[in-house]
Tab-separated table of C-alpha atoms (C1' of nucleotides) in Angstrom:
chain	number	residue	atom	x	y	z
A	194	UNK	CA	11.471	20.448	-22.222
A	195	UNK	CA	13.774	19.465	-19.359
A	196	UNK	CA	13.428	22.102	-16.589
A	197	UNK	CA	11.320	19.889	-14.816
A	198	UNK	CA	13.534	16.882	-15.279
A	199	UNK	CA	16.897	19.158	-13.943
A	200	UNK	CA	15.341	20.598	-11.668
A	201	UNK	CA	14.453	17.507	-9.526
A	202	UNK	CA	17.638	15.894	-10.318
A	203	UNK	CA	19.025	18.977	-9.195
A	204	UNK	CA	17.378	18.959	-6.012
A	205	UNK	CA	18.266	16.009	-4.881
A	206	UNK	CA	22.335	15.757	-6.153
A	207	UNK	CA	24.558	18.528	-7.954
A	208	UNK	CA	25.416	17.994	-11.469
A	209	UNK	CA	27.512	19.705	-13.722
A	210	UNK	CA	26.852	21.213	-17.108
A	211	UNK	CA	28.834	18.662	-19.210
A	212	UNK	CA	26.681	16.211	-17.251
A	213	UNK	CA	23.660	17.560	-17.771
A	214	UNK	CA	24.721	17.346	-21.241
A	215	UNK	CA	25.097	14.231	-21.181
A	216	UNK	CA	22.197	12.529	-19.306
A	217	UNK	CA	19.997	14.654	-21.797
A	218	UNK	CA	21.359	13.134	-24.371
A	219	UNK	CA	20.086	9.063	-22.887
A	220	UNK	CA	16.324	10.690	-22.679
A	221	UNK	CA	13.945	10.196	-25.080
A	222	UNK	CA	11.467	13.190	-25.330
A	223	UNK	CA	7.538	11.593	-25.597
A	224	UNK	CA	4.443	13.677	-26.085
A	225	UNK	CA	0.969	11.309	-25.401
A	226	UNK	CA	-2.580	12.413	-25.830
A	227	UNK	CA	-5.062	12.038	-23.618
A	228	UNK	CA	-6.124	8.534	-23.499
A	229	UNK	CA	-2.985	7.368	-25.257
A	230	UNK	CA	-1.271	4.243	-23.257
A	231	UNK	CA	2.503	4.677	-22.365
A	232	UNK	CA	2.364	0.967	-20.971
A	233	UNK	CA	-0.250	-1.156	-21.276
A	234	UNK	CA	-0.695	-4.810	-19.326
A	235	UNK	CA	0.985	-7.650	-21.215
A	236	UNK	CA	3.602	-5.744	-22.653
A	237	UNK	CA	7.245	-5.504	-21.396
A	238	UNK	CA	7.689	-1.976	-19.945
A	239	UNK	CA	10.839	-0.929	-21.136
A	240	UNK	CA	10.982	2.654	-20.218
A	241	UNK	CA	10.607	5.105	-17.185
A	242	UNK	CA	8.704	8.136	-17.940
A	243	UNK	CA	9.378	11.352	-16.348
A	244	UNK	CA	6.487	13.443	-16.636
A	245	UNK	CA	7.560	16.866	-17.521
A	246	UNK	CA	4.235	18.108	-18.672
A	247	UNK	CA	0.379	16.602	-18.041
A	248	UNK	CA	-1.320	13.959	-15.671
A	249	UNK	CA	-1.132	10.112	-15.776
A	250	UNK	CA	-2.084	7.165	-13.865
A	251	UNK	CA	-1.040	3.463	-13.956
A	252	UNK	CA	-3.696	0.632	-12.940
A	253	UNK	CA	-4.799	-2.984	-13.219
A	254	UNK	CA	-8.143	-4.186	-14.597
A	255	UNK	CA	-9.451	-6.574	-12.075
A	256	UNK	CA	-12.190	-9.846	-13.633
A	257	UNK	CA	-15.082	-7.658	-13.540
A	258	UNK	CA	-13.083	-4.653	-15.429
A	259	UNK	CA	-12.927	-1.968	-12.840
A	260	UNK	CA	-9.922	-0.119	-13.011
A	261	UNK	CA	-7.770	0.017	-10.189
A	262	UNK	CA	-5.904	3.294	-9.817
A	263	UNK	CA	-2.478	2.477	-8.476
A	264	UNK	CA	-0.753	5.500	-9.120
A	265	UNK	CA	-0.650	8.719	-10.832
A	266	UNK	CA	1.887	10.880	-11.658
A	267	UNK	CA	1.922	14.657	-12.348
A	268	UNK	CA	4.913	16.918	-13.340
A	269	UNK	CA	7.920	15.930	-11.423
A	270	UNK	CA	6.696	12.649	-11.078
A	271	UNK	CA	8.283	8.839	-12.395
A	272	UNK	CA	6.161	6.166	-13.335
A	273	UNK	CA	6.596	2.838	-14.731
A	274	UNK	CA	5.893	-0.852	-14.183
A	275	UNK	CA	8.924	-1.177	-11.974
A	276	UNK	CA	8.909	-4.887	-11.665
A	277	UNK	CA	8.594	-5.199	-14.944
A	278	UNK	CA	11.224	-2.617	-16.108
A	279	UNK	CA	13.568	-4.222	-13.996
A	280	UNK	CA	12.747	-8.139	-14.771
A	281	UNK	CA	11.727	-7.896	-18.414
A	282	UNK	CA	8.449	-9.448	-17.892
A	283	UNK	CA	4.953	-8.707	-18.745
A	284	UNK	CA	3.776	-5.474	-17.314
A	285	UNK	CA	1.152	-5.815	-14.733
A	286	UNK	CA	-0.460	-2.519	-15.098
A	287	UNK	CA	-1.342	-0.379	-17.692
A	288	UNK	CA	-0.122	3.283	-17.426
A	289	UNK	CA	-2.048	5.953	-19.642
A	290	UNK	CA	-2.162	9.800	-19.944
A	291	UNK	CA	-5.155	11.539	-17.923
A	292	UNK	CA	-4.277	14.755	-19.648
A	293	UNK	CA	-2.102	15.632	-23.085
A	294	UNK	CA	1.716	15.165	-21.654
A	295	UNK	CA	5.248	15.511	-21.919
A	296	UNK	CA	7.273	12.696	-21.079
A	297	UNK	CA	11.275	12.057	-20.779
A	298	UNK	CA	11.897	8.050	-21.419
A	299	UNK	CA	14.413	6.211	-19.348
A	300	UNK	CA	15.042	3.617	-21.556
A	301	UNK	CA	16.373	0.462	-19.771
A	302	UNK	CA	20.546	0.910	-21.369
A	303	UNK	CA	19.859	4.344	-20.659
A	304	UNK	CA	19.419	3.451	-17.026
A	305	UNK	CA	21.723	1.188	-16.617
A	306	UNK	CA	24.549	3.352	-18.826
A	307	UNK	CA	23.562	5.823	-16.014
A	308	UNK	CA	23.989	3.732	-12.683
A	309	UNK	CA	27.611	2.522	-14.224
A	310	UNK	CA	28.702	6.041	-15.281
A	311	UNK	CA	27.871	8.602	-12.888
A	312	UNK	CA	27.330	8.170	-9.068
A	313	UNK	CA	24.503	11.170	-9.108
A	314	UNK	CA	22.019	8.872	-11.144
A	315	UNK	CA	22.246	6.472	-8.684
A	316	UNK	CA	21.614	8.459	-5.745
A	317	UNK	CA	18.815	10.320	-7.469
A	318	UNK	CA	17.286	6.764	-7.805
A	319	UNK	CA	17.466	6.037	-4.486
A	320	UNK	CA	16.056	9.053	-2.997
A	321	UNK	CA	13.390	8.981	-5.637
A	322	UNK	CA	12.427	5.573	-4.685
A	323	UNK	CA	12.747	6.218	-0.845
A	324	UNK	CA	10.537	8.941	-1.453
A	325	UNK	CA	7.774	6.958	-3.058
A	326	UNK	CA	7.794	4.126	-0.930
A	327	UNK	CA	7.366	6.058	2.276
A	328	UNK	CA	4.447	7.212	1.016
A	329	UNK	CA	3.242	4.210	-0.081
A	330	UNK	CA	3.423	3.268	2.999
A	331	UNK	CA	1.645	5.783	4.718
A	332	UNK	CA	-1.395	5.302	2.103
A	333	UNK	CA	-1.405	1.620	3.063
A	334	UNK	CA	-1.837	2.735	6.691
A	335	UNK	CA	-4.688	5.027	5.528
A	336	UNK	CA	-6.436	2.333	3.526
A	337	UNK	CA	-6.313	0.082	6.176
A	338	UNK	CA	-6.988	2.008	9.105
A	339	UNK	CA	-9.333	4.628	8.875
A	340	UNK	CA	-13.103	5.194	7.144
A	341	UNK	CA	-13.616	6.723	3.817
A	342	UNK	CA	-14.344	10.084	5.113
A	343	UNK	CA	-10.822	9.951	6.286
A	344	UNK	CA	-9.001	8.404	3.081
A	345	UNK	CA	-10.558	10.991	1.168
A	346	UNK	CA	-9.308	14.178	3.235
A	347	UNK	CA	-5.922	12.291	3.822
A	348	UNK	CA	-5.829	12.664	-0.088
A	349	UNK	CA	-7.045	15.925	-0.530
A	350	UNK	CA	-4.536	16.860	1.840
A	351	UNK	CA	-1.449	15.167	0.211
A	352	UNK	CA	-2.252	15.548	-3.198
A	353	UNK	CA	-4.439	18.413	-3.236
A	354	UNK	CA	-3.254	19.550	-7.038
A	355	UNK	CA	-4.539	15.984	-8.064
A	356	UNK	CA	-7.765	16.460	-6.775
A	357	UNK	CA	-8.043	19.317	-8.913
A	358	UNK	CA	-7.195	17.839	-12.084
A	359	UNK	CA	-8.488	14.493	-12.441
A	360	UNK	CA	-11.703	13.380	-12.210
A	361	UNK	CA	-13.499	12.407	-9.128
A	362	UNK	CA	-13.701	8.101	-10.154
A	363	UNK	CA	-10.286	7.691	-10.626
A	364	UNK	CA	-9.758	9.285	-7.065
A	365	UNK	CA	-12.497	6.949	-5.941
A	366	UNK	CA	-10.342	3.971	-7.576
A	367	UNK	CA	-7.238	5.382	-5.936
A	368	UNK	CA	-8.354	5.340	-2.232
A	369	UNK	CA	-10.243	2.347	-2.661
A	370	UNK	CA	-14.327	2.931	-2.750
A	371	UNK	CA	-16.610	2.803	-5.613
A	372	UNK	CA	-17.614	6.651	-7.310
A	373	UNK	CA	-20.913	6.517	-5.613
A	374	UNK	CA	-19.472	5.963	-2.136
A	375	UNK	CA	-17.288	9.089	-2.940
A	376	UNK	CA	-20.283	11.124	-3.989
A	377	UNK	CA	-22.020	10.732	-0.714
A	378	UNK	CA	-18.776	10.920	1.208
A	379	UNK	CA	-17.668	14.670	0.193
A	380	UNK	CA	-21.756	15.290	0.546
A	381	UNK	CA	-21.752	14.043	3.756
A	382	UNK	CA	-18.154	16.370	4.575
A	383	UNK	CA	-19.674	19.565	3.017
A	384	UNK	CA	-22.402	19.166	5.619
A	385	UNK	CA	-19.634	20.553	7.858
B	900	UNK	CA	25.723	-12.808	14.485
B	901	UNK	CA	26.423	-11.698	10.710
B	902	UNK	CA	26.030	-14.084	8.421
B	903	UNK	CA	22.230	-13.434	7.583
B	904	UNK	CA	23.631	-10.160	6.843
B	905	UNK	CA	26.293	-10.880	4.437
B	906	UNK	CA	24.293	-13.121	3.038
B	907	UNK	CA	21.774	-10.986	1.540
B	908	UNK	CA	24.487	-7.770	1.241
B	909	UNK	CA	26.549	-10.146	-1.011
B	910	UNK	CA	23.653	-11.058	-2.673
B	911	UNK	CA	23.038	-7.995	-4.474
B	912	UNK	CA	26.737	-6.379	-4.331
B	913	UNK	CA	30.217	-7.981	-4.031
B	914	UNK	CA	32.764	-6.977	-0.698
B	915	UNK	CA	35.704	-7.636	-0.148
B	916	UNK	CA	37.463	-8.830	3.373
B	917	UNK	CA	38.472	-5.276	4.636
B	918	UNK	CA	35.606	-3.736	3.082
B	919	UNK	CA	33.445	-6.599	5.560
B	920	UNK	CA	35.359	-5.650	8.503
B	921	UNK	CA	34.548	-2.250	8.079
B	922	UNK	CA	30.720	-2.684	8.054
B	923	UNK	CA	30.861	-5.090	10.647
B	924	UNK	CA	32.729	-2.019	12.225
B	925	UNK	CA	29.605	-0.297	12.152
B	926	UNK	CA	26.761	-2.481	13.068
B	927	UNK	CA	25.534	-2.965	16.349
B	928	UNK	CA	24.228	-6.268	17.004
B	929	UNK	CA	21.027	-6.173	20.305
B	930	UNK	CA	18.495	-9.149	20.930
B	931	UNK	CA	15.121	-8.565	21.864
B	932	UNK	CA	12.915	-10.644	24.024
B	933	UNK	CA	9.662	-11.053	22.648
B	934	UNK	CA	7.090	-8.422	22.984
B	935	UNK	CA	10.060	-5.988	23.239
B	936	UNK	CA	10.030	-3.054	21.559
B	937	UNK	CA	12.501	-1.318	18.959
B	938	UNK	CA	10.502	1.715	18.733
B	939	UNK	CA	8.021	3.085	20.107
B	940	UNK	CA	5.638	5.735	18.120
B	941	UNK	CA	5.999	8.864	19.150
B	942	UNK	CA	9.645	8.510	19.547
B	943	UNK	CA	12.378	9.168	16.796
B	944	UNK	CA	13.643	6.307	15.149
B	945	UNK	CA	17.595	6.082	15.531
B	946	UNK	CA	18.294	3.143	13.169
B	947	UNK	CA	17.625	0.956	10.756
B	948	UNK	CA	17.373	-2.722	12.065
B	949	UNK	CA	18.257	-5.653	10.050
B	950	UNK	CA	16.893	-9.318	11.324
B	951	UNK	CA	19.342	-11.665	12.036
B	952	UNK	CA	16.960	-14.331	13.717
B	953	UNK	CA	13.504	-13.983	14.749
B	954	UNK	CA	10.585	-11.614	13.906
B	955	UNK	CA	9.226	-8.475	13.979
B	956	UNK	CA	6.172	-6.246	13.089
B	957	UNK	CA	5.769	-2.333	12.472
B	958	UNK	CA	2.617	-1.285	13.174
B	959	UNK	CA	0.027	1.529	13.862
B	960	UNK	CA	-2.341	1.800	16.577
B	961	UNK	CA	-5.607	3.690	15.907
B	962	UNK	CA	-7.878	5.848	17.963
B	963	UNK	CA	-10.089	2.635	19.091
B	964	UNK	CA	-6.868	1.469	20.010
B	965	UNK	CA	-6.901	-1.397	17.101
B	966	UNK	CA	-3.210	-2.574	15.994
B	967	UNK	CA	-2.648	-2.009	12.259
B	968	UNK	CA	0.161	-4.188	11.014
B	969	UNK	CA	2.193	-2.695	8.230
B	970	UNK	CA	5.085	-4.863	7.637
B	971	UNK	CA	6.520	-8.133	9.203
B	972	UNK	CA	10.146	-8.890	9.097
B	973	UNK	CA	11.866	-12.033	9.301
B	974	UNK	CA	15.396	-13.499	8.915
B	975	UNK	CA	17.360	-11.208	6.550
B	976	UNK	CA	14.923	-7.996	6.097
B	977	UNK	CA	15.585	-4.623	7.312
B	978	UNK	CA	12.441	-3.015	9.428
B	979	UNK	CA	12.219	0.728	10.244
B	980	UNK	CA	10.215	4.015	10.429
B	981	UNK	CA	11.925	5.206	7.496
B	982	UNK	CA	10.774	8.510	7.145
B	983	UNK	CA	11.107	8.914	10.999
B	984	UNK	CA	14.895	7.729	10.632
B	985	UNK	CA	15.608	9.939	7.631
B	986	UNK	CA	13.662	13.260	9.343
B	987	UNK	CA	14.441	12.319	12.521
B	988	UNK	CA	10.748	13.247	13.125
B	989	UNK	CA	8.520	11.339	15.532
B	990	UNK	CA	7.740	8.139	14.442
B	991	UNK	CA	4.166	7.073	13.672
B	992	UNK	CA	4.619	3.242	14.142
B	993	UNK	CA	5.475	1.401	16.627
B	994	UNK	CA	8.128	-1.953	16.129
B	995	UNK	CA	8.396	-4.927	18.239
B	996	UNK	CA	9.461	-8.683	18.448
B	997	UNK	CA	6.983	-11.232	17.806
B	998	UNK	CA	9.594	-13.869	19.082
B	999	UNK	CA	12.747	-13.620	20.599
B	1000	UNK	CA	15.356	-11.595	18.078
B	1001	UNK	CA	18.623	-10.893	16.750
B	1002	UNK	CA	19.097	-7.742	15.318
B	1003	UNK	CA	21.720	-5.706	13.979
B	1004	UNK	CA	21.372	-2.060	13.931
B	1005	UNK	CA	22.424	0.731	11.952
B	1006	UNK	CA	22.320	3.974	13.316
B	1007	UNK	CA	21.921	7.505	11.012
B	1008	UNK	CA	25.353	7.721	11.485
B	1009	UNK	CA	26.511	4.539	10.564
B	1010	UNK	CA	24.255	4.734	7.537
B	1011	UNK	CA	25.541	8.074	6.157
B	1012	UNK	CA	29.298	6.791	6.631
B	1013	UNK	CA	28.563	3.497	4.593
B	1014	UNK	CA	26.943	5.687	1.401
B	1015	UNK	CA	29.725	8.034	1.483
B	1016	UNK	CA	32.393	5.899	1.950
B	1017	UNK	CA	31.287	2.896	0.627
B	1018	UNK	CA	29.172	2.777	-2.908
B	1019	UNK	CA	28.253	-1.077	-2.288
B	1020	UNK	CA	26.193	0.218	0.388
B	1021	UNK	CA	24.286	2.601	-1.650
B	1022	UNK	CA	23.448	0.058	-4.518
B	1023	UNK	CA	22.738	-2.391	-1.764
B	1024	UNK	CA	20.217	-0.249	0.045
B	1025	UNK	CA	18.623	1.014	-3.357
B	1026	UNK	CA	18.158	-2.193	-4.734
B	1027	UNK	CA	16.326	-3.119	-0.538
B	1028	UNK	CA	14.119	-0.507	-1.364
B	1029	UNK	CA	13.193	-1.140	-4.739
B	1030	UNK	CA	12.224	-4.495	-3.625
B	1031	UNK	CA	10.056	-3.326	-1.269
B	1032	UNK	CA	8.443	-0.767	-2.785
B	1033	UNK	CA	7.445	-3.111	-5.883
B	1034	UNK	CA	6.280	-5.473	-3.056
B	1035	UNK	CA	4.324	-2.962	-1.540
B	1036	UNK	CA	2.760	-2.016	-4.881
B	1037	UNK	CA	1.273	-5.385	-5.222
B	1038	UNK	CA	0.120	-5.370	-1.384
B	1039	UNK	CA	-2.058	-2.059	-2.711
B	1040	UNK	CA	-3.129	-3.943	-5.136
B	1041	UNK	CA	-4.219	-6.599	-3.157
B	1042	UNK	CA	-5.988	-5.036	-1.012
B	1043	UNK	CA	-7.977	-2.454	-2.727
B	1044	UNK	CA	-8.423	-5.356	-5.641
B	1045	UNK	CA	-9.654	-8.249	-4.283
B	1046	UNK	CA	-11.872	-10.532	-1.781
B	1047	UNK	CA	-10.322	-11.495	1.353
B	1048	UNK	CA	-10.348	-15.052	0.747
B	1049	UNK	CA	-8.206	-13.678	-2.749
B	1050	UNK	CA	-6.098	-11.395	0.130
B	1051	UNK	CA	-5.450	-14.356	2.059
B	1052	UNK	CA	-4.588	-16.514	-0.667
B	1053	UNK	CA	-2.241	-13.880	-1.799
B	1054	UNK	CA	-0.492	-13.370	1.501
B	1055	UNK	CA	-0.315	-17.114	2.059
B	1056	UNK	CA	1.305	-18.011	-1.462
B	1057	UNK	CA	3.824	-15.147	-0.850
B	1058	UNK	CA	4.874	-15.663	2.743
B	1059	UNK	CA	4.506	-18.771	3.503
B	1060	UNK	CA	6.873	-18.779	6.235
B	1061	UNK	CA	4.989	-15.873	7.948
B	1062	UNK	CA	1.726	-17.140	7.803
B	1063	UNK	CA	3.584	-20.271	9.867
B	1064	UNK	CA	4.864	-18.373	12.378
B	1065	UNK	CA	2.792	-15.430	13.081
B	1066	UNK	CA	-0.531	-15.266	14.942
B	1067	UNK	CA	-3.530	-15.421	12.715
B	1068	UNK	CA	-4.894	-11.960	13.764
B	1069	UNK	CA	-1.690	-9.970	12.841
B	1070	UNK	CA	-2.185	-11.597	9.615
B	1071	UNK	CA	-5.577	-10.594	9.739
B	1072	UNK	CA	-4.770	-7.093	10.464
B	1073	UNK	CA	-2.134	-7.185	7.872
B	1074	UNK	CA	-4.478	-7.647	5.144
B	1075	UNK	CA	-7.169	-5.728	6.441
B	1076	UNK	CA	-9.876	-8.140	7.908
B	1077	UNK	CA	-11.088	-8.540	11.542
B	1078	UNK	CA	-9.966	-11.839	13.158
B	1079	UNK	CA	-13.507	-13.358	13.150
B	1080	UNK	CA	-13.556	-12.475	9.289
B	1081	UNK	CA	-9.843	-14.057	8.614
B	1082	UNK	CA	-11.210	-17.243	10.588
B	1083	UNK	CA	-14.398	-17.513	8.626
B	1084	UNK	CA	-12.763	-16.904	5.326
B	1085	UNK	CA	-10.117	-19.843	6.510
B	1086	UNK	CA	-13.273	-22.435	7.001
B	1087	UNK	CA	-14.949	-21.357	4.000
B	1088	UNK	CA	-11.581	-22.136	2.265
B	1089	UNK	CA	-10.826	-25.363	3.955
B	1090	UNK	CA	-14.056	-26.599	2.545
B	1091	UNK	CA	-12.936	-26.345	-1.058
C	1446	DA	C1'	0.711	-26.312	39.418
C	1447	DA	C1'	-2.265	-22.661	39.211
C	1448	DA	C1'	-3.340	-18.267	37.328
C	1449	DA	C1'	-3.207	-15.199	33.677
C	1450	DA	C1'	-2.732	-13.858	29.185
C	1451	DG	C1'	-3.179	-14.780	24.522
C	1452	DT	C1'	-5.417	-17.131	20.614
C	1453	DA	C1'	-8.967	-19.108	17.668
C	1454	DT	C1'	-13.672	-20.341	16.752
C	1455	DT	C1'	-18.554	-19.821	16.316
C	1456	DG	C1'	-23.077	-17.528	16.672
C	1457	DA	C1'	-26.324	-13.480	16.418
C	1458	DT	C1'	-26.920	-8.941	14.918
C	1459	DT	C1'	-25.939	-4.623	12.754
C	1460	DT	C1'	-24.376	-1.650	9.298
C	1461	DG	C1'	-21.807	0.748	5.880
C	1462	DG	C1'	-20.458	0.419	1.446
C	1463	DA	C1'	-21.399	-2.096	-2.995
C	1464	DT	C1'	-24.477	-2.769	-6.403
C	1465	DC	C1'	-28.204	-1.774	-9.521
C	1466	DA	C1'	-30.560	1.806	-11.821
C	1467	DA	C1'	-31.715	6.216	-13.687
C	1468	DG	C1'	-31.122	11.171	-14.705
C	1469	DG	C1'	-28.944	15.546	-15.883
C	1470	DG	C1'	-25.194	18.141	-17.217
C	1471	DA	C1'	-20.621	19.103	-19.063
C	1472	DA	C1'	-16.926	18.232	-22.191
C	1473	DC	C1'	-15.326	16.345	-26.240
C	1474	DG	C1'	-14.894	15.027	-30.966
C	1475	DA	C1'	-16.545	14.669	-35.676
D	1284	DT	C1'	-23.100	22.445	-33.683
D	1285	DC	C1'	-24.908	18.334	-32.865
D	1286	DG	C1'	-24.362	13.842	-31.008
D	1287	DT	C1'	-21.766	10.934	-28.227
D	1288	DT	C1'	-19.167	9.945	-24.443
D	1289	DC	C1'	-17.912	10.961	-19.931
D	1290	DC	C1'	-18.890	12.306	-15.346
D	1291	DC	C1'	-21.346	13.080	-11.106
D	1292	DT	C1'	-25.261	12.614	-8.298
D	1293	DT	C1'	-29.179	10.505	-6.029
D	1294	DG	C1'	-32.286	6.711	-4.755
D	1295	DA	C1'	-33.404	1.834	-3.417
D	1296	DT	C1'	-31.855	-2.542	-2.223
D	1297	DC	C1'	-28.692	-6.014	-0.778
D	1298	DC	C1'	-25.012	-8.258	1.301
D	1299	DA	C1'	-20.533	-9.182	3.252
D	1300	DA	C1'	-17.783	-7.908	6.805
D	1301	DA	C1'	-17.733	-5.537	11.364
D	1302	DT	C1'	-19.251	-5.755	15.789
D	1303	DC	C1'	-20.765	-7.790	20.021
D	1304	DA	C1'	-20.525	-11.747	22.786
D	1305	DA	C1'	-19.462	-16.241	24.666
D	1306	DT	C1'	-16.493	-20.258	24.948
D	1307	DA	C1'	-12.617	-23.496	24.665
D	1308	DC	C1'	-7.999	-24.179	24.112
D	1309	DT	C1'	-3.101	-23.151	24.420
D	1310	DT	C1'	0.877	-20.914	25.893
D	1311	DT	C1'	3.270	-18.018	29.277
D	1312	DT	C1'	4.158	-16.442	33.554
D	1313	DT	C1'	4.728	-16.779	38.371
DNA sequence: AAAAAGTATTGATTTGGATCAAGGGAACGA
DNA sequence: TCGTTCCCTTGATCCAAATCAATACTTTTT
């Protein structure tokens, strides 16, 4: 249940036993269905899920109800509303399980118990966060700059284990272009 | 020369006299004339530059030799290739002075001294990041969301100051239009 | 003070992706 | 196991933004 967890911690900063002990002991174990929300929009998110086991995504509904994919996160992964984990107000995305999942909850004490109490949390953060916003900024530079042909094999080259598990709309979402433009885009690439 | 710095540092984390001193010790101050760069893609990027006075863009240039803005930086942000700096790899964007700047710099060196020997410095760049990366989540949004007028309207009500000082086409390339589009979308919204 | 470079606007035209619509097939749930 | 939901594809049409192009204005540079 928390090989995953340890294991990325572990990569990143040492801990020792008696620590591990006792970080396990601030997360919450979660198990969500398919379908089932871990966040939805409105709400306060008051937890960080670490996804030990499954597939989920977090996204905004825009007027006309399309979902916007803004992230998804497979085991390994963190996801959460950040802004509002961090400011206590309403979540702007929902976040929901593609697949039946294990999660470990950072609860917001939890997180903060851990950032007073032992240096390694914080660090792990930070590298964490580094992590993701590098390449958040490299898929703003692909969304902006190139055509869809290229978004799509930037993906497929990043994330290729995604591609494989979820379906092809919510990829569509992710990259920005509508399922029908993806259709014809990877019929248009086989041609190749 | 520092108090933009110390500003925003004591912002977020408290320091004492000595402990000032210290990172002063460490930061290299260097103006750039406009149009100068900081990096240059292709090169590694050697440190992190915080923004004293002026501004600054990051941006990609593309095979039709289009400039694809990623991030501005004014008074009090940091700008980088931070995956360049933390690889040392080449760097894939280019930075440089939209006016006449003040920066301070902090080299790899520098940086890993101040989050070993100082733990201010690691909250303080964690908490940089965070904010950015939430930012950056909502830029995603933006742009794979909305309309450009929307776009606009979102990069207008959140830099304000920007939009006064930079040149309406790096705007324009920041949130994804062509020039002629950003100046159409401008009339269309002047008439409302 | 003149020349050059940079910036914004407007018009005409093209085009690529969105939208609307329909069908077939697979996976899921009752 | 049957029915429903979900998912992907394909076709036809439409439209908004890109592109191409010309001009005027402003700011820098020399």
């Amino acid at each position: 249940m928390y090989e995953q967890f340890f294991k990325h911690f572990t990569e990143k900063v040492s801990l020792s036993e008696q620590e591990m002990e006792y970080v396990k002991g601030l997360l919450k174990p979660k198990k969500l269905r398919r379908k089932q929300y871990l966040l939805q929009e409105g709400d306060v998110c008051r937890e960080i899920g670490f996804v030990e086991k499954g597939a989920l995504r977090a996204y905004s509904v825009d007027e006309g109800g399309t979902e916007r994919i803004i992230q998804f996160a497979l085991e390994g992964w963190l996801i959460a509303d950040l802004y509002s984990f961090l400011t206590a107000e309403a979540a702007t995305y929902s976040i929901d399980a593609i697949e039946d999942a294990e999660l470990l909850l950072i609860s917001r004490s939890a997180h903060e118990e851990l950032l007073r109490n032992l240096p390694q949390y914080e660090t792990y953060t930070r590298l964490s966060i580094t992590n993701a916003y590098i390449a958040m900024q490299r898929r703003i530079t692909s969304i902006i700059s190139t055509t869809p042909e290229d978004r799509y094999a930037d993906f497929i080259a990043k994330y290729p284990q995604i591609a494989q598990r979820v379906p092809q709309h919510m990829i569509a979402s992710y990259i920005g272009l509508t399922p029908e433009t993806l259709s014809r885009v990877r019929k248009r690439m086989a041609g190749k």
